[in-house]
mmCIF file of C-alpha atoms in Angstrom:
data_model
loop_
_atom_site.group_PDB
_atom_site.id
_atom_site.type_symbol
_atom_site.label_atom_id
_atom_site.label_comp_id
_atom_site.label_asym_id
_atom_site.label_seq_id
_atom_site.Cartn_x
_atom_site.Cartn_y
_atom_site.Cartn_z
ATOM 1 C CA UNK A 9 -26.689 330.788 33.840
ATOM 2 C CA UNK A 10 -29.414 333.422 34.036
ATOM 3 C CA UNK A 11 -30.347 335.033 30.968
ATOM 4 C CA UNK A 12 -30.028 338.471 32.540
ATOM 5 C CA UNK A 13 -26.304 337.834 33.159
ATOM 6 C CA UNK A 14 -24.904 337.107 29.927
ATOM 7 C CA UNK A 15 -24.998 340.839 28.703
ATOM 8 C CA UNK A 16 -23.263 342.545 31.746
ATOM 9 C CA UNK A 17 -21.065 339.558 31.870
ATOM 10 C CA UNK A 18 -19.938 340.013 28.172
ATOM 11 C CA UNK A 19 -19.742 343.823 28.789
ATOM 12 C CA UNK A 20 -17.671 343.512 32.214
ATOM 13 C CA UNK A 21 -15.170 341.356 29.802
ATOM 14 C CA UNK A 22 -14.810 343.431 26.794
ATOM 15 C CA UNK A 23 -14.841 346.366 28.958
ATOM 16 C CA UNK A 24 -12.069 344.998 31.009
ATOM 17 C CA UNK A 25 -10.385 343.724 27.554
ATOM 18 C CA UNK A 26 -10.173 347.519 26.294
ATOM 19 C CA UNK A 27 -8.462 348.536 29.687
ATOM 20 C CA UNK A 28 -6.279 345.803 29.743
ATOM 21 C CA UNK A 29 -4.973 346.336 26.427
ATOM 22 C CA UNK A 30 -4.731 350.055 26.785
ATOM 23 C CA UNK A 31 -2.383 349.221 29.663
ATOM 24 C CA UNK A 32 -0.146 346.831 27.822
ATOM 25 C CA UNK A 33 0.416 349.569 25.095
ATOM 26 C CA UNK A 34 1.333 352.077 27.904
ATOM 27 C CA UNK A 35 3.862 349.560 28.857
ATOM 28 C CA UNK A 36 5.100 348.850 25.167
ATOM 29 C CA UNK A 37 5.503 353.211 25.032
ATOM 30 C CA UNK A 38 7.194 352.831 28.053
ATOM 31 C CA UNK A 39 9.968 350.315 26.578
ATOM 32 C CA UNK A 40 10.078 352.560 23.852
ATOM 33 C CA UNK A 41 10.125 355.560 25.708
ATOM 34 C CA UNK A 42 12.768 354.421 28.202
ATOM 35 C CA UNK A 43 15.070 353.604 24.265
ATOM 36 C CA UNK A 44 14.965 357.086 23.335
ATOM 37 C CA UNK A 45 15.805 358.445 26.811
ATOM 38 C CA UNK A 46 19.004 356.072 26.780
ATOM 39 C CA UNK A 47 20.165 357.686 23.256
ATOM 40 C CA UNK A 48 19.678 360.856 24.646
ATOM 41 C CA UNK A 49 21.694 360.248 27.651
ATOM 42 C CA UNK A 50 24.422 358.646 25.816
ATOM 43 C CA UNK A 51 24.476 361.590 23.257
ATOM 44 C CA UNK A 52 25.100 363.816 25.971
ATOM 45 C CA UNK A 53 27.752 362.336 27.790
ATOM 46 C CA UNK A 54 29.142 361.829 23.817
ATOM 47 C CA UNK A 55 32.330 362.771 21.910
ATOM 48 C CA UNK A 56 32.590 366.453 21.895
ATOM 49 C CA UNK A 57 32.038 367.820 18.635
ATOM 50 C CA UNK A 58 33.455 371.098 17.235
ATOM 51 C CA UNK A 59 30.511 374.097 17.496
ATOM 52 C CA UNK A 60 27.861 373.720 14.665
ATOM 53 C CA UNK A 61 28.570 376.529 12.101
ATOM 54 C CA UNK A 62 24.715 376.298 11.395
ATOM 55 C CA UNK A 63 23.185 375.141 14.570
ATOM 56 C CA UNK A 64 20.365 373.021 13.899
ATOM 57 C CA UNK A 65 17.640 372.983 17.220
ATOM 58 C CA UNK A 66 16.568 369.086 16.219
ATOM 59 C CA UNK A 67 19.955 367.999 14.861
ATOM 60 C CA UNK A 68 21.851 369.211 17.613
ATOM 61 C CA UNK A 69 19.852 369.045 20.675
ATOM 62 C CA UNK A 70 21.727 368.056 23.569
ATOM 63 C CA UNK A 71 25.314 367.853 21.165
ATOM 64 C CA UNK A 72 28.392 367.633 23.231
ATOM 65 C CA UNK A 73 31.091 370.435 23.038
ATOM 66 C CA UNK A 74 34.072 370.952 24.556
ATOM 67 C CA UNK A 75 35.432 375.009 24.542
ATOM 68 C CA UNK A 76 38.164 377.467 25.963
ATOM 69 C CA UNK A 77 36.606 381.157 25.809
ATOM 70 C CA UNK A 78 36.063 384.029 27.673
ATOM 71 C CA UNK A 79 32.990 384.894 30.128
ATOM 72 C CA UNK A 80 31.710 388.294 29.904
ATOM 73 C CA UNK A 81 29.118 390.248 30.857
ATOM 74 C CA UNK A 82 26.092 391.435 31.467
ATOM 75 C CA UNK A 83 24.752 388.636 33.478
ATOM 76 C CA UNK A 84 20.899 387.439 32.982
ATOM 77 C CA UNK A 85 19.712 385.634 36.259
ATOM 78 C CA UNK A 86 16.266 383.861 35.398
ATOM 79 C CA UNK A 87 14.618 382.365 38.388
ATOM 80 C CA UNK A 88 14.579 378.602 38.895
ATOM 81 C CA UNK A 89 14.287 376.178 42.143
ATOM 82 C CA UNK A 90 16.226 373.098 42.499
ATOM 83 C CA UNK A 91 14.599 370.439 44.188
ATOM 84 C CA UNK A 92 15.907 369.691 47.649
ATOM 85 C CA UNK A 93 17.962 373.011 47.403
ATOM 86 C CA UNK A 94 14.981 375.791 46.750
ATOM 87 C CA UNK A 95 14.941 379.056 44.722
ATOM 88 C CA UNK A 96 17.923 380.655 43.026
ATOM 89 C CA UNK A 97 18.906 381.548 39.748
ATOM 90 C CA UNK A 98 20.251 380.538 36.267
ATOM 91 C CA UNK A 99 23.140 382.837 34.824
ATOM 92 C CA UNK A 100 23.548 383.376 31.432
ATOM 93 C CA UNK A 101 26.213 385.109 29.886
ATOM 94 C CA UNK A 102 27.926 385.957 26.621
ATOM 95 C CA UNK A 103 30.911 383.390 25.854
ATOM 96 C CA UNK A 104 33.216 384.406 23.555
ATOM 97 C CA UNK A 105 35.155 381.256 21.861
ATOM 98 C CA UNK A 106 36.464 380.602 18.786
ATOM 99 C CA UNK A 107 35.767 384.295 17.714
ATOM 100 C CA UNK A 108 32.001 383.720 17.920
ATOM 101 C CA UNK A 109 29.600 385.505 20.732
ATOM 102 C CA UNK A 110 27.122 382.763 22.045
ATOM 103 C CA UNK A 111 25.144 382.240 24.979
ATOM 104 C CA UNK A 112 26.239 380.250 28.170
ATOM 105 C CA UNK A 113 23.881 378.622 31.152
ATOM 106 C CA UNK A 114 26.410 378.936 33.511
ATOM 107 C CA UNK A 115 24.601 376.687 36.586
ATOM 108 C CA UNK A 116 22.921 377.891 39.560
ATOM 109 C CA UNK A 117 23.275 380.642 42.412
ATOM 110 C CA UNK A 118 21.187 381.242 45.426
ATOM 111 C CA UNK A 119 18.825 384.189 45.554
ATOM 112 C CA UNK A 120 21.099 386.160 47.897
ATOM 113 C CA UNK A 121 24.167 385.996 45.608
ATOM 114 C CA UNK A 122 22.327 387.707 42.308
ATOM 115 C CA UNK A 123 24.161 390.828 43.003
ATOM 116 C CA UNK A 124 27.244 389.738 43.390
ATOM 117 C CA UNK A 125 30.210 390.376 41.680
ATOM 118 C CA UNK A 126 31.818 387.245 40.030
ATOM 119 C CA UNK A 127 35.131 386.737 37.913
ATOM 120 C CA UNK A 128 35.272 387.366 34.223
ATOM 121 C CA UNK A 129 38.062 385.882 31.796
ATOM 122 C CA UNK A 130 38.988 382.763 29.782
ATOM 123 C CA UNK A 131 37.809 379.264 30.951
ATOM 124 C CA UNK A 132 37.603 375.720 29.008
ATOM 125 C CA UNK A 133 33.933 374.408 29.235
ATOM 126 C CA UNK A 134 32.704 370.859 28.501
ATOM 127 C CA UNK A 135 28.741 371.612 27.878
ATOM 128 C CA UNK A 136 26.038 371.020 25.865
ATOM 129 C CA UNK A 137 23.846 372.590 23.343
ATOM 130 C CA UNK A 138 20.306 372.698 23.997
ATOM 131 C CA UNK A 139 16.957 374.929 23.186
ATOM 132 C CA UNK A 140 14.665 374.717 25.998
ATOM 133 C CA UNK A 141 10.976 375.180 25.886
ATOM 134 C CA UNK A 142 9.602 376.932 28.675
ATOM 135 C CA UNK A 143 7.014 379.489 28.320
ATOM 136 C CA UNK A 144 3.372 378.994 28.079
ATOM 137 C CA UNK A 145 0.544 380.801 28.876
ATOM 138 C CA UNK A 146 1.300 380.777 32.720
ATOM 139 C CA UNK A 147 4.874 382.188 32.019
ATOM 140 C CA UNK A 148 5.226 385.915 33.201
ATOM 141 C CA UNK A 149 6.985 388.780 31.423
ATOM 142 C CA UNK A 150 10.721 389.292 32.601
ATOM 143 C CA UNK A 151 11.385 391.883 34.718
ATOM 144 C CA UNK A 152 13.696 394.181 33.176
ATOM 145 C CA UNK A 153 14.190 396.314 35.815
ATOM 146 C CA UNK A 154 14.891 394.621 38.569
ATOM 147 C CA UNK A 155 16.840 392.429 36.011
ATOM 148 C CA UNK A 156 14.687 389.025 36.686
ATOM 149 C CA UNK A 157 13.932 386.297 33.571
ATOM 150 C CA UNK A 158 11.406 383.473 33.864
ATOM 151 C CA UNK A 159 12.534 381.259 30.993
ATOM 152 C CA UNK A 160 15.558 380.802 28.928
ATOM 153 C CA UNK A 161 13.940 382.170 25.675
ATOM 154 C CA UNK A 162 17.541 381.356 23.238
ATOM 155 C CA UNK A 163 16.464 384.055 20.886
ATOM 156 C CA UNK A 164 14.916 386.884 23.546
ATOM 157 C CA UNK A 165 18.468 385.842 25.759
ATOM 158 C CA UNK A 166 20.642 386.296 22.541
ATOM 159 C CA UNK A 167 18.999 389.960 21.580
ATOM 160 C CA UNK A 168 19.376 390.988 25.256
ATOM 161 C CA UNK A 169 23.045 389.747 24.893
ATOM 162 C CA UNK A 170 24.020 390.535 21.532
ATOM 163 C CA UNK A 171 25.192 386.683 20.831
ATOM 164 C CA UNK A 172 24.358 384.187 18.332
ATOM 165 C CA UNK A 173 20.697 382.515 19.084
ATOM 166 C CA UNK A 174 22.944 379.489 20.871
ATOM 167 C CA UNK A 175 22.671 378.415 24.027
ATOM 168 C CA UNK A 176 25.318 376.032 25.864
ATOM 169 C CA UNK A 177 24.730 374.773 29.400
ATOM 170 C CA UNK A 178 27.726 374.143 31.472
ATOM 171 C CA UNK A 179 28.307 370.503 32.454
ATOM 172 C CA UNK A 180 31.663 371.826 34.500
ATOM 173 C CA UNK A 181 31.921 374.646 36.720
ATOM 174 C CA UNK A 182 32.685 377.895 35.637
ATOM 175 C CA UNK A 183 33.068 379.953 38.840
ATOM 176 C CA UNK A 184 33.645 378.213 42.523
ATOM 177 C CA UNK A 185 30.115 380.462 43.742
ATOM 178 C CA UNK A 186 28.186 378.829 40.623
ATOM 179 C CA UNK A 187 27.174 375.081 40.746
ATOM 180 C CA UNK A 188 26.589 373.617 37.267
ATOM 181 C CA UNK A 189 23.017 372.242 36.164
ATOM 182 C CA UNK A 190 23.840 370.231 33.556
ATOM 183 C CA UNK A 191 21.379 368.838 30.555
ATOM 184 C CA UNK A 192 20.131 365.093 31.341
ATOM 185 C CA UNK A 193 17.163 363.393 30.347
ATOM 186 C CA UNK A 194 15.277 363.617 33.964
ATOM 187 C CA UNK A 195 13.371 366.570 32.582
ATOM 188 C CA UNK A 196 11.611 364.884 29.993
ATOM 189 C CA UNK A 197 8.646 363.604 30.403
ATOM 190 C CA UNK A 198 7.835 359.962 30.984
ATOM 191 C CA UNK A 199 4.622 358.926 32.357
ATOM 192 C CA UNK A 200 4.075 355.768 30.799
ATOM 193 C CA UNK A 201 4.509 353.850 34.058
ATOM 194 C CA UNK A 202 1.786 355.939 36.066
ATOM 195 C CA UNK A 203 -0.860 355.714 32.529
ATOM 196 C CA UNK A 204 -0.302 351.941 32.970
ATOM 197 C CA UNK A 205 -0.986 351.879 36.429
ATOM 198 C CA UNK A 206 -4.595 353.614 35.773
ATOM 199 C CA UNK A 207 -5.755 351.356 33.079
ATOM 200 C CA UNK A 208 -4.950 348.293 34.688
ATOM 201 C CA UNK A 209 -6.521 349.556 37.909
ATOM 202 C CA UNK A 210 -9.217 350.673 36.213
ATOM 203 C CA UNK A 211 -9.574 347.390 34.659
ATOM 204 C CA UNK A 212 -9.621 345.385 38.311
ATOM 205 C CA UNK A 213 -12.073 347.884 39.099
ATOM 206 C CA UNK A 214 -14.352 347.556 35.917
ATOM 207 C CA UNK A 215 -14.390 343.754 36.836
ATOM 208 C CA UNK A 216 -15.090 344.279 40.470
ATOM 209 C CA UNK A 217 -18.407 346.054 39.731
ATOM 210 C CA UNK A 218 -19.567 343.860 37.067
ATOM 211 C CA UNK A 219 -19.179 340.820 39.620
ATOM 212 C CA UNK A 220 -20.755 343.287 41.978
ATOM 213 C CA UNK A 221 -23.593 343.510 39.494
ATOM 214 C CA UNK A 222 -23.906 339.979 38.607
ATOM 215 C CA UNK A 223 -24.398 339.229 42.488
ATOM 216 C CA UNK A 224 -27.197 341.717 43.048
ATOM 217 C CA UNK A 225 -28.780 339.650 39.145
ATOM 218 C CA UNK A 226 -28.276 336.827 40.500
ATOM 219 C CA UNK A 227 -29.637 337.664 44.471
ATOM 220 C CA UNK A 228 -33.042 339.352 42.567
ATOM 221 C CA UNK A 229 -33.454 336.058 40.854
ATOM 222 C CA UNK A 230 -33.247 333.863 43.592
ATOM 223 C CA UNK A 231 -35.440 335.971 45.579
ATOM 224 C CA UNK A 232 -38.074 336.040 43.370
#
């Protein structure tokens, strides 16, 4: 072997090595990954348990409940889209059940049916608890006015509502005009699979160009 090839052959190989193994511990998150998501999913299709008389956002994320209360009003629509069905809205309303005031995600409406009028009174819910996160930087201010929210902020929701900071999102429906968006684990994130994908590509290509480099060694060599 030339002496000029050993370097960028041992580089090509350890380089490939690193990429290699950065792909296999994508996969080994993605195992792991894949674990928790399968708790979560069996937590939420769970035994319902009683309402938490100190809610706990880690401890009872996603918790199971079961409830006969009453829907009241106001309503808060915040704006969502649904894939494959487009815009709409979220309503939230106060819940009144086992002589607490908390918050309920009722499911989704279309944008044309915000202003109308929908039933009131007692209902038994199967739901779940949950706190989202969804406001960053890009997130705008809610539009009082026109009476328009952008995220389900649980403690900005509650104060608007007077309710306990407690959010439950409807699993069953409600209200015939209001389909249900339960909580599932689709929403969180999982991109193990795709990271995987880029190091072991990257890998194929790392070796491609260092055989495409030991060619053009090896063609100089000859040549001269």
């Amino acid at each position: 072997m030339n002496a000029r090839m050993i370097f960028p052959l041992l580089l090509g190989f350890v380089g490939a090595a690193i990429l290699i193994s950065l792909g296999v511990w994508q996969m080994q998150r993605l195992d792991w990954k894949q674990g928790i998501l399968a708790e979560i999913d069996l937590q939420i299709s769970g035994p319902a348990i009683p309402l938490p008389a100190a809610p706990d956002p880690e401890t009872h994320r996603y918790a199971p409940v079961e409830l006969t209360g009453t829907i009241g009003r106001p309503e808060i629509p915040v704006l969502v889209s649904v894939k494959r069905v487009g815009p709409g809205y979220r309503l939230i309303v106060p819940f009144e059940t086992e002589g607490r005031r908390v918050l309920l995600d009722q499911g989704f409406i279309p944008l044309e049916a915000k202003d109308l009028e929908r039933p009131t009174g007692e209902v038994t819910i199967r739901g779940n608890l949950h706190w989202p996160d969804e406001i960053d930087s890009y997130t705008p201010d809610n539009d009082l006015d026109a009476n328009i929210w952008f995220s389900r902020d649980v403690p900005t929701l509650a104060a608007a509502l007077g309710t306990e900071p407690l959010l439950i999102i409807a699993a069953t429906q409600t209200d015939p005009s209001v389909t249900p968006l339960p909580v599932d684990s689709s929403a969180i994130p999982n991109d193990h699979m795709s990271y995987a994908v880029t190091w072991f590509s990257l890998a194929v290509v790392w070796l491609g160009m260092t055989a495409f480099l030991l060619w053009r060694i090896r063609r100089t060599t000859t040549r001269g």
